[in-house]
Every structure is written in C-alpha cells, then in structure tokens.
mmCIF file of N, CA, C and O in Angstrom:
data_model
loop_
_atom_site.group_PDB
_atom_site.id
_atom_site.type_symbol
_atom_site.label_atom_id
_atom_site.label_comp_id
_atom_site.label_asym_id
_atom_site.label_seq_id
_atom_site.Cartn_x
_atom_site.Cartn_y
_atom_site.Cartn_z
ATOM 1 N N UNK A 289 -29.462 40.391 26.648
ATOM 2 C CA UNK A 289 -29.511 39.634 27.920
ATOM 3 C C UNK A 289 -30.534 38.566 27.739
ATOM 4 O O UNK A 289 -31.687 38.813 27.276
ATOM 5 N N UNK A 290 -30.215 37.351 27.992
ATOM 6 C CA UNK A 290 -31.110 36.269 27.916
ATOM 7 C C UNK A 290 -31.785 36.015 29.323
ATOM 8 O O UNK A 290 -31.344 36.574 30.294
ATOM 9 N N UNK A 291 -32.782 35.127 29.329
ATOM 10 C CA UNK A 291 -33.530 34.863 30.546
ATOM 11 C C UNK A 291 -32.747 34.471 31.729
ATOM 12 O O UNK A 291 -32.978 34.920 32.871
ATOM 13 N N UNK A 292 -31.678 33.641 31.500
ATOM 14 C CA UNK A 292 -30.950 33.151 32.666
ATOM 15 C C UNK A 292 -30.150 34.240 33.341
ATOM 16 O O UNK A 292 -29.785 34.189 34.500
ATOM 17 N N UNK A 293 -29.738 35.315 32.562
ATOM 18 C CA UNK A 293 -29.012 36.431 33.152
ATOM 19 C C UNK A 293 -29.793 37.146 34.255
ATOM 20 O O UNK A 293 -29.194 37.709 35.159
ATOM 21 N N UNK A 294 -31.085 37.033 34.176
ATOM 22 C CA UNK A 294 -31.917 37.773 35.231
ATOM 23 C C UNK A 294 -31.901 37.026 36.520
ATOM 24 O O UNK A 294 -32.461 37.509 37.477
ATOM 25 N N UNK A 295 -31.311 35.836 36.585
ATOM 26 C CA UNK A 295 -31.363 35.039 37.811
ATOM 27 C C UNK A 295 -29.941 34.831 38.384
ATOM 28 O O UNK A 295 -29.686 33.841 39.000
ATOM 29 N N UNK A 296 -29.086 35.784 38.154
ATOM 30 C CA UNK A 296 -27.718 35.737 38.645
ATOM 31 C C UNK A 296 -27.709 35.570 40.163
ATOM 32 O O UNK A 296 -28.379 36.332 40.876
ATOM 33 N N UNK A 297 -26.955 34.603 40.625
ATOM 34 C CA UNK A 297 -26.868 34.347 42.081
ATOM 35 C C UNK A 297 -26.270 35.606 42.778
ATOM 36 O O UNK A 297 -26.740 35.996 43.816
ATOM 37 N N UNK A 298 -25.261 36.194 42.182
ATOM 38 C CA UNK A 298 -24.609 37.360 42.787
ATOM 39 C C UNK A 298 -25.593 38.540 42.896
ATOM 40 O O UNK A 298 -25.635 39.217 43.903
ATOM 41 N N UNK A 299 -26.398 38.752 41.818
ATOM 42 C CA UNK A 299 -27.384 39.810 41.857
ATOM 43 C C UNK A 299 -28.401 39.600 42.945
ATOM 44 O O UNK A 299 -28.812 40.455 43.702
ATOM 45 N N UNK A 300 -28.840 38.333 43.068
ATOM 46 C CA UNK A 300 -29.798 37.978 44.093
ATOM 47 C C UNK A 300 -29.210 38.267 45.466
ATOM 48 O O UNK A 300 -29.912 38.778 46.360
ATOM 49 N N UNK A 301 -27.970 37.911 45.697
ATOM 50 C CA UNK A 301 -27.290 38.211 46.964
ATOM 51 C C UNK A 301 -27.224 39.693 47.265
ATOM 52 O O UNK A 301 -27.481 40.167 48.357
ATOM 53 N N UNK A 302 -26.932 40.490 46.201
ATOM 54 C CA UNK A 302 -26.841 41.960 46.393
ATOM 55 C C UNK A 302 -28.223 42.500 46.716
ATOM 56 O O UNK A 302 -28.339 43.322 47.600
ATOM 57 N N UNK A 303 -29.274 41.997 45.993
ATOM 58 C CA UNK A 303 -30.627 42.458 46.321
ATOM 59 C C UNK A 303 -30.993 42.187 47.766
ATOM 60 O O UNK A 303 -31.516 43.053 48.445
ATOM 61 N N UNK A 304 -30.673 40.941 48.218
ATOM 62 C CA UNK A 304 -31.004 40.630 49.608
ATOM 63 C C UNK A 304 -30.190 41.455 50.575
ATOM 64 O O UNK A 304 -30.753 41.907 51.638
ATOM 65 N N UNK A 305 -28.975 41.805 50.265
ATOM 66 C CA UNK A 305 -28.180 42.659 51.096
ATOM 67 C C UNK A 305 -28.749 44.084 51.182
ATOM 68 O O UNK A 305 -28.759 44.658 52.274
ATOM 69 N N UNK A 306 -29.206 44.581 50.091
ATOM 70 C CA UNK A 306 -29.816 45.941 50.066
ATOM 71 C C UNK A 306 -31.092 45.909 50.907
ATOM 72 O O UNK A 306 -31.366 46.824 51.727
ATOM 73 N N UNK A 307 -31.936 44.868 50.712
ATOM 74 C CA UNK A 307 -33.150 44.746 51.499
ATOM 75 C C UNK A 307 -32.881 44.630 53.006
ATOM 76 O O UNK A 307 -33.519 45.303 53.824
ATOM 77 N N UNK A 308 -31.840 43.842 53.337
ATOM 78 C CA UNK A 308 -31.520 43.645 54.742
ATOM 79 C C UNK A 308 -31.008 44.973 55.332
ATOM 80 O O UNK A 308 -31.393 45.356 56.420
ATOM 81 N N UNK A 309 -30.167 45.689 54.588
ATOM 82 C CA UNK A 309 -29.657 46.974 55.008
ATOM 83 C C UNK A 309 -30.746 47.968 55.250
ATOM 84 O O UNK A 309 -30.778 48.748 56.212
ATOM 85 N N UNK A 310 -31.751 47.991 54.298
ATOM 86 C CA UNK A 310 -32.888 48.915 54.502
ATOM 87 C C UNK A 310 -33.664 48.582 55.706
ATOM 88 O O UNK A 310 -34.074 49.486 56.427
ATOM 89 N N UNK A 311 -33.886 47.282 55.964
ATOM 90 C CA UNK A 311 -34.631 46.875 57.144
ATOM 91 C C UNK A 311 -33.858 47.287 58.417
ATOM 92 O O UNK A 311 -34.508 47.767 59.362
ATOM 93 N N UNK A 312 -32.578 47.079 58.434
ATOM 94 C CA UNK A 312 -31.778 47.515 59.622
ATOM 95 C C UNK A 312 -31.851 48.967 59.815
ATOM 96 O O UNK A 312 -31.934 49.474 60.952
ATOM 97 N N UNK A 313 -31.797 49.743 58.718
ATOM 98 C CA UNK A 313 -31.813 51.203 58.836
ATOM 99 C C UNK A 313 -33.221 51.725 59.259
ATOM 100 O O UNK A 313 -33.323 52.682 60.008
ATOM 101 N N UNK A 314 -34.282 51.028 58.843
ATOM 102 C CA UNK A 314 -35.580 51.328 59.313
ATOM 103 C C UNK A 314 -35.685 51.101 60.775
ATOM 104 O O UNK A 314 -36.174 51.947 61.535
ATOM 105 N N UNK A 315 -35.214 49.943 61.256
ATOM 106 C CA UNK A 315 -35.267 49.581 62.657
ATOM 107 C C UNK A 315 -34.483 50.560 63.506
ATOM 108 O O UNK A 315 -34.905 50.945 64.620
ATOM 109 N N UNK A 316 -33.361 51.020 62.968
ATOM 110 C CA UNK A 316 -32.483 51.973 63.710
ATOM 111 C C UNK A 316 -33.037 53.397 63.687
ATOM 112 O O UNK A 316 -32.496 54.263 64.333
ATOM 113 N N UNK A 317 -34.045 53.619 62.912
ATOM 114 C CA UNK A 317 -34.611 54.972 62.773
ATOM 115 C C UNK A 317 -33.856 55.881 61.827
ATOM 116 O O UNK A 317 -34.116 57.076 61.819
ATOM 117 N N UNK A 318 -32.973 55.325 60.993
ATOM 118 C CA UNK A 318 -32.222 56.142 60.033
ATOM 119 C C UNK A 318 -33.046 56.511 58.822
ATOM 120 O O UNK A 318 -32.771 57.499 58.143
ATOM 121 N N UNK A 319 -34.060 55.693 58.516
ATOM 122 C CA UNK A 319 -34.981 55.960 57.427
ATOM 123 C C UNK A 319 -36.374 55.736 57.929
ATOM 124 O O UNK A 319 -36.633 54.965 58.937
ATOM 125 N N UNK A 320 -37.371 56.344 57.320
ATOM 126 C CA UNK A 320 -38.739 56.120 57.707
ATOM 127 C C UNK A 320 -39.400 55.001 56.825
ATOM 128 O O UNK A 320 -38.730 54.547 55.858
ATOM 129 N N UNK A 321 -40.638 54.692 57.094
ATOM 130 C CA UNK A 321 -41.283 53.621 56.380
ATOM 131 C C UNK A 321 -41.445 53.952 54.896
ATOM 132 O O UNK A 321 -41.324 53.047 54.011
ATOM 133 N N UNK A 322 -41.689 55.186 54.536
ATOM 134 C CA UNK A 322 -41.842 55.614 53.157
ATOM 135 C C UNK A 322 -40.490 55.371 52.376
ATOM 136 O O UNK A 322 -40.477 54.860 51.301
ATOM 137 N N UNK A 323 -39.370 55.775 53.025
ATOM 138 C CA UNK A 323 -38.079 55.579 52.394
ATOM 139 C C UNK A 323 -37.770 54.058 52.232
ATOM 140 O O UNK A 323 -37.282 53.592 51.270
ATOM 141 N N UNK A 324 -38.117 53.318 53.277
ATOM 142 C CA UNK A 324 -37.923 51.845 53.254
ATOM 143 C C UNK A 324 -38.690 51.217 52.089
ATOM 144 O O UNK A 324 -38.121 50.437 51.314
ATOM 145 N N UNK A 325 -39.946 51.579 51.905
ATOM 146 C CA UNK A 325 -40.784 51.005 50.864
ATOM 147 C C UNK A 325 -40.267 51.428 49.459
ATOM 148 O O UNK A 325 -40.236 50.715 48.536
ATOM 149 N N UNK A 326 -39.702 52.688 49.399
ATOM 150 C CA UNK A 326 -39.114 53.140 48.134
ATOM 151 C C UNK A 326 -37.874 52.314 47.812
ATOM 152 O O UNK A 326 -37.698 51.991 46.640
ATOM 153 N N UNK A 327 -37.031 52.019 48.748
ATOM 154 C CA UNK A 327 -35.889 51.228 48.575
ATOM 155 C C UNK A 327 -36.278 49.800 48.004
ATOM 156 O O UNK A 327 -35.704 49.321 47.034
ATOM 157 N N UNK A 328 -37.248 49.242 48.675
ATOM 158 C CA UNK A 328 -37.665 47.900 48.254
ATOM 159 C C UNK A 328 -38.281 47.926 46.825
ATOM 160 O O UNK A 328 -38.012 47.007 46.042
ATOM 161 N N UNK A 329 -38.964 48.981 46.535
ATOM 162 C CA UNK A 329 -39.533 49.101 45.184
ATOM 163 C C UNK A 329 -38.460 49.230 44.117
ATOM 164 O O UNK A 329 -38.497 48.635 43.091
ATOM 165 N N UNK A 330 -37.439 50.094 44.439
ATOM 166 C CA UNK A 330 -36.346 50.236 43.500
ATOM 167 C C UNK A 330 -35.615 48.884 43.266
ATOM 168 O O UNK A 330 -35.264 48.559 42.148
ATOM 169 N N UNK A 331 -35.380 48.168 44.394
ATOM 170 C CA UNK A 331 -34.639 46.925 44.234
ATOM 171 C C UNK A 331 -35.489 45.932 43.382
ATOM 172 O O UNK A 331 -34.947 45.228 42.584
ATOM 173 N N UNK A 332 -36.805 45.908 43.657
ATOM 174 C CA UNK A 332 -37.683 44.996 42.902
ATOM 175 C C UNK A 332 -37.649 45.331 41.409
ATOM 176 O O UNK A 332 -37.706 44.412 40.599
ATOM 177 N N UNK A 333 -37.666 46.588 41.045
ATOM 178 C CA UNK A 333 -37.745 47.048 39.655
ATOM 179 C C UNK A 333 -36.404 47.079 38.954
ATOM 180 O O UNK A 333 -36.366 47.226 37.740
ATOM 181 N N UNK A 334 -35.319 46.959 39.668
ATOM 182 C CA UNK A 334 -33.999 47.079 39.052
ATOM 183 C C UNK A 334 -33.728 46.019 38.105
ATOM 184 O O UNK A 334 -34.183 44.879 38.197
ATOM 185 N N UNK A 335 -32.993 46.330 37.075
ATOM 186 C CA UNK A 335 -32.593 45.483 35.951
ATOM 187 C C UNK A 335 -31.106 44.972 36.214
ATOM 188 O O UNK A 335 -30.375 45.621 36.968
ATOM 189 N N UNK A 336 -30.741 43.908 35.523
ATOM 190 C CA UNK A 336 -29.389 43.386 35.695
ATOM 191 C C UNK A 336 -28.324 44.445 35.496
ATOM 192 O O UNK A 336 -27.354 44.537 36.191
ATOM 193 N N UNK A 337 -28.462 45.310 34.481
ATOM 194 C CA UNK A 337 -27.458 46.323 34.221
ATOM 195 C C UNK A 337 -27.279 47.304 35.350
ATOM 196 O O UNK A 337 -26.302 47.969 35.422
ATOM 197 N N UNK A 338 -28.316 47.406 36.226
ATOM 198 C CA UNK A 338 -28.167 48.315 37.366
ATOM 199 C C UNK A 338 -27.180 47.818 38.342
ATOM 200 O O UNK A 338 -26.801 48.559 39.257
ATOM 201 N N UNK A 339 -26.766 46.564 38.208
ATOM 202 C CA UNK A 339 -25.842 45.987 39.153
ATOM 203 C C UNK A 339 -24.463 45.853 38.505
ATOM 204 O O UNK A 339 -23.612 45.008 38.999
ATOM 205 N N UNK A 340 -24.127 46.677 37.514
ATOM 206 C CA UNK A 340 -22.870 46.607 36.894
ATOM 207 C C UNK A 340 -21.744 46.931 37.886
ATOM 208 O O UNK A 340 -21.999 47.783 38.806
ATOM 209 N N UNK A 341 -20.614 46.358 37.776
ATOM 210 C CA UNK A 341 -19.507 46.670 38.722
ATOM 211 C C UNK A 341 -19.118 48.108 38.654
ATOM 212 O O UNK A 341 -19.218 48.760 37.586
ATOM 213 N N UNK A 342 -18.714 48.655 39.762
ATOM 214 C CA UNK A 342 -18.214 50.038 39.843
ATOM 215 C C UNK A 342 -16.724 49.958 40.052
ATOM 216 O O UNK A 342 -16.196 49.077 40.666
ATOM 217 N N UNK A 343 -16.052 51.019 39.625
ATOM 218 C CA UNK A 343 -14.644 51.168 39.896
ATOM 219 C C UNK A 343 -14.441 52.323 40.841
ATOM 220 O O UNK A 343 -14.902 53.457 40.513
ATOM 221 N N UNK A 344 -13.841 52.107 41.949
ATOM 222 C CA UNK A 344 -13.519 53.185 42.845
ATOM 223 C C UNK A 344 -12.111 53.637 42.689
ATOM 224 O O UNK A 344 -11.227 52.831 42.670
ATOM 225 N N UNK A 345 -11.832 54.928 42.640
ATOM 226 C CA UNK A 345 -10.510 55.508 42.570
ATOM 227 C C UNK A 345 -10.189 56.000 43.978
ATOM 228 O O UNK A 345 -10.875 56.911 44.414
ATOM 229 N N UNK A 346 -9.187 55.449 44.602
ATOM 230 C CA UNK A 346 -8.798 55.867 45.956
ATOM 231 C C UNK A 346 -7.424 56.368 45.926
ATOM 232 O O UNK A 346 -6.520 55.683 45.399
ATOM 233 N N UNK A 347 -7.181 57.519 46.524
ATOM 234 C CA UNK A 347 -5.789 58.028 46.603
ATOM 235 C C UNK A 347 -4.908 56.999 47.279
ATOM 236 O O UNK A 347 -5.233 56.447 48.337
ATOM 237 N N UNK A 348 -3.742 56.809 46.671
ATOM 238 C CA UNK A 348 -2.780 55.833 47.171
ATOM 239 C C UNK A 348 -2.427 56.054 48.606
ATOM 240 O O UNK A 348 -2.306 55.084 49.410
ATOM 241 N N UNK A 349 -2.231 57.279 49.016
ATOM 242 C CA UNK A 349 -1.776 57.502 50.409
ATOM 243 C C UNK A 349 -2.847 57.113 51.434
ATOM 244 O O UNK A 349 -2.499 56.811 52.571
ATOM 245 N N UNK A 350 -4.124 56.999 51.056
ATOM 246 C CA UNK A 350 -5.121 56.540 51.967
ATOM 247 C C UNK A 350 -5.109 55.065 52.198
ATOM 248 O O UNK A 350 -5.623 54.581 53.244
ATOM 249 N N UNK A 351 -4.668 54.305 51.259
ATOM 250 C CA UNK A 351 -4.713 52.832 51.349
ATOM 251 C C UNK A 351 -3.310 52.215 51.510
ATOM 252 O O UNK A 351 -3.231 51.022 51.735
ATOM 253 N N UNK A 352 -2.273 52.972 51.328
ATOM 254 C CA UNK A 352 -0.916 52.470 51.387
ATOM 255 C C UNK A 352 -0.624 51.631 52.618
ATOM 256 O O UNK A 352 -0.081 50.518 52.569
ATOM 257 N N UNK A 353 -1.023 52.127 53.848
ATOM 258 C CA UNK A 353 -0.703 51.301 55.055
ATOM 259 C C UNK A 353 -1.402 49.955 55.012
ATOM 260 O O UNK A 353 -0.830 48.915 55.404
ATOM 261 N N UNK A 354 -2.640 49.941 54.546
ATOM 262 C CA UNK A 354 -3.341 48.648 54.474
ATOM 263 C C UNK A 354 -2.719 47.718 53.412
ATOM 264 O O UNK A 354 -2.614 46.505 53.625
ATOM 265 N N UNK A 355 -2.346 48.322 52.328
ATOM 266 C CA UNK A 355 -1.745 47.539 51.254
ATOM 267 C C UNK A 355 -0.456 46.890 51.694
ATOM 268 O O UNK A 355 -0.163 45.716 51.439
ATOM 269 N N UNK A 356 0.321 47.672 52.458
ATOM 270 C CA UNK A 356 1.599 47.108 52.934
ATOM 271 C C UNK A 356 1.382 45.964 53.897
ATOM 272 O O UNK A 356 2.072 44.961 53.851
ATOM 273 N N UNK A 357 0.323 46.049 54.732
ATOM 274 C CA UNK A 357 0.019 44.948 55.617
ATOM 275 C C UNK A 357 -0.359 43.744 54.861
ATOM 276 O O UNK A 357 -0.018 42.658 55.217
ATOM 277 N N UNK A 358 -1.157 43.872 53.804
ATOM 278 C CA UNK A 358 -1.618 42.772 53.013
ATOM 279 C C UNK A 358 -0.422 42.089 52.328
ATOM 280 O O UNK A 358 -0.361 40.876 52.187
ATOM 281 N N UNK A 359 0.535 42.880 51.878
ATOM 282 C CA UNK A 359 1.696 42.368 51.157
ATOM 283 C C UNK A 359 2.603 41.578 52.041
ATOM 284 O O UNK A 359 3.273 40.674 51.680
ATOM 285 N N UNK A 360 2.636 41.943 53.352
ATOM 286 C CA UNK A 360 3.618 41.253 54.269
ATOM 287 C C UNK A 360 2.994 39.978 54.833
ATOM 288 O O UNK A 360 3.650 39.178 55.393
ATOM 289 N N UNK A 361 1.685 39.734 54.591
ATOM 290 C CA UNK A 361 1.036 38.506 55.113
ATOM 291 C C UNK A 361 1.367 37.296 54.267
ATOM 292 O O UNK A 361 1.581 37.339 53.118
#
C-alpha cells in the first residue's frame, strides 16, 4: 500500500459515517460515552484493509420481491 491509498475518499466517507452513527447512538442512549470513545478510537486506528468490501449472501426468497420490482422499472 502506498501513501496515497491511505487517503481514499471512500474510506474517509465511511469513517465519517461510522463516527456520525456513533454520535447518533450516543445521543439516543443506545451506547454510553465509553463505548462511543472506543468506536472513535477504533475508527482512528483502522487501516485501509479494514475497509475491504464484504460480500453478503442473502437467500433469494428474501429479496425476490424487491428484485422483481427493480427489474420492472
């Protein structure tokens, strides 16, 4: 990984989204201040490879109605 890889725009957006989500959950009382600080620390220390794409396997019958709607549009 070279230096410019550490400044990926997409990774920066994901980091901001995680931070925003943590702040919203703190405000809503879903997490406490210690958990909030831990999330921020993890985000700060995370490396590029921590943001590798994930593949989700979803049973076809759960998404078939949505897929049919998208195909008809």
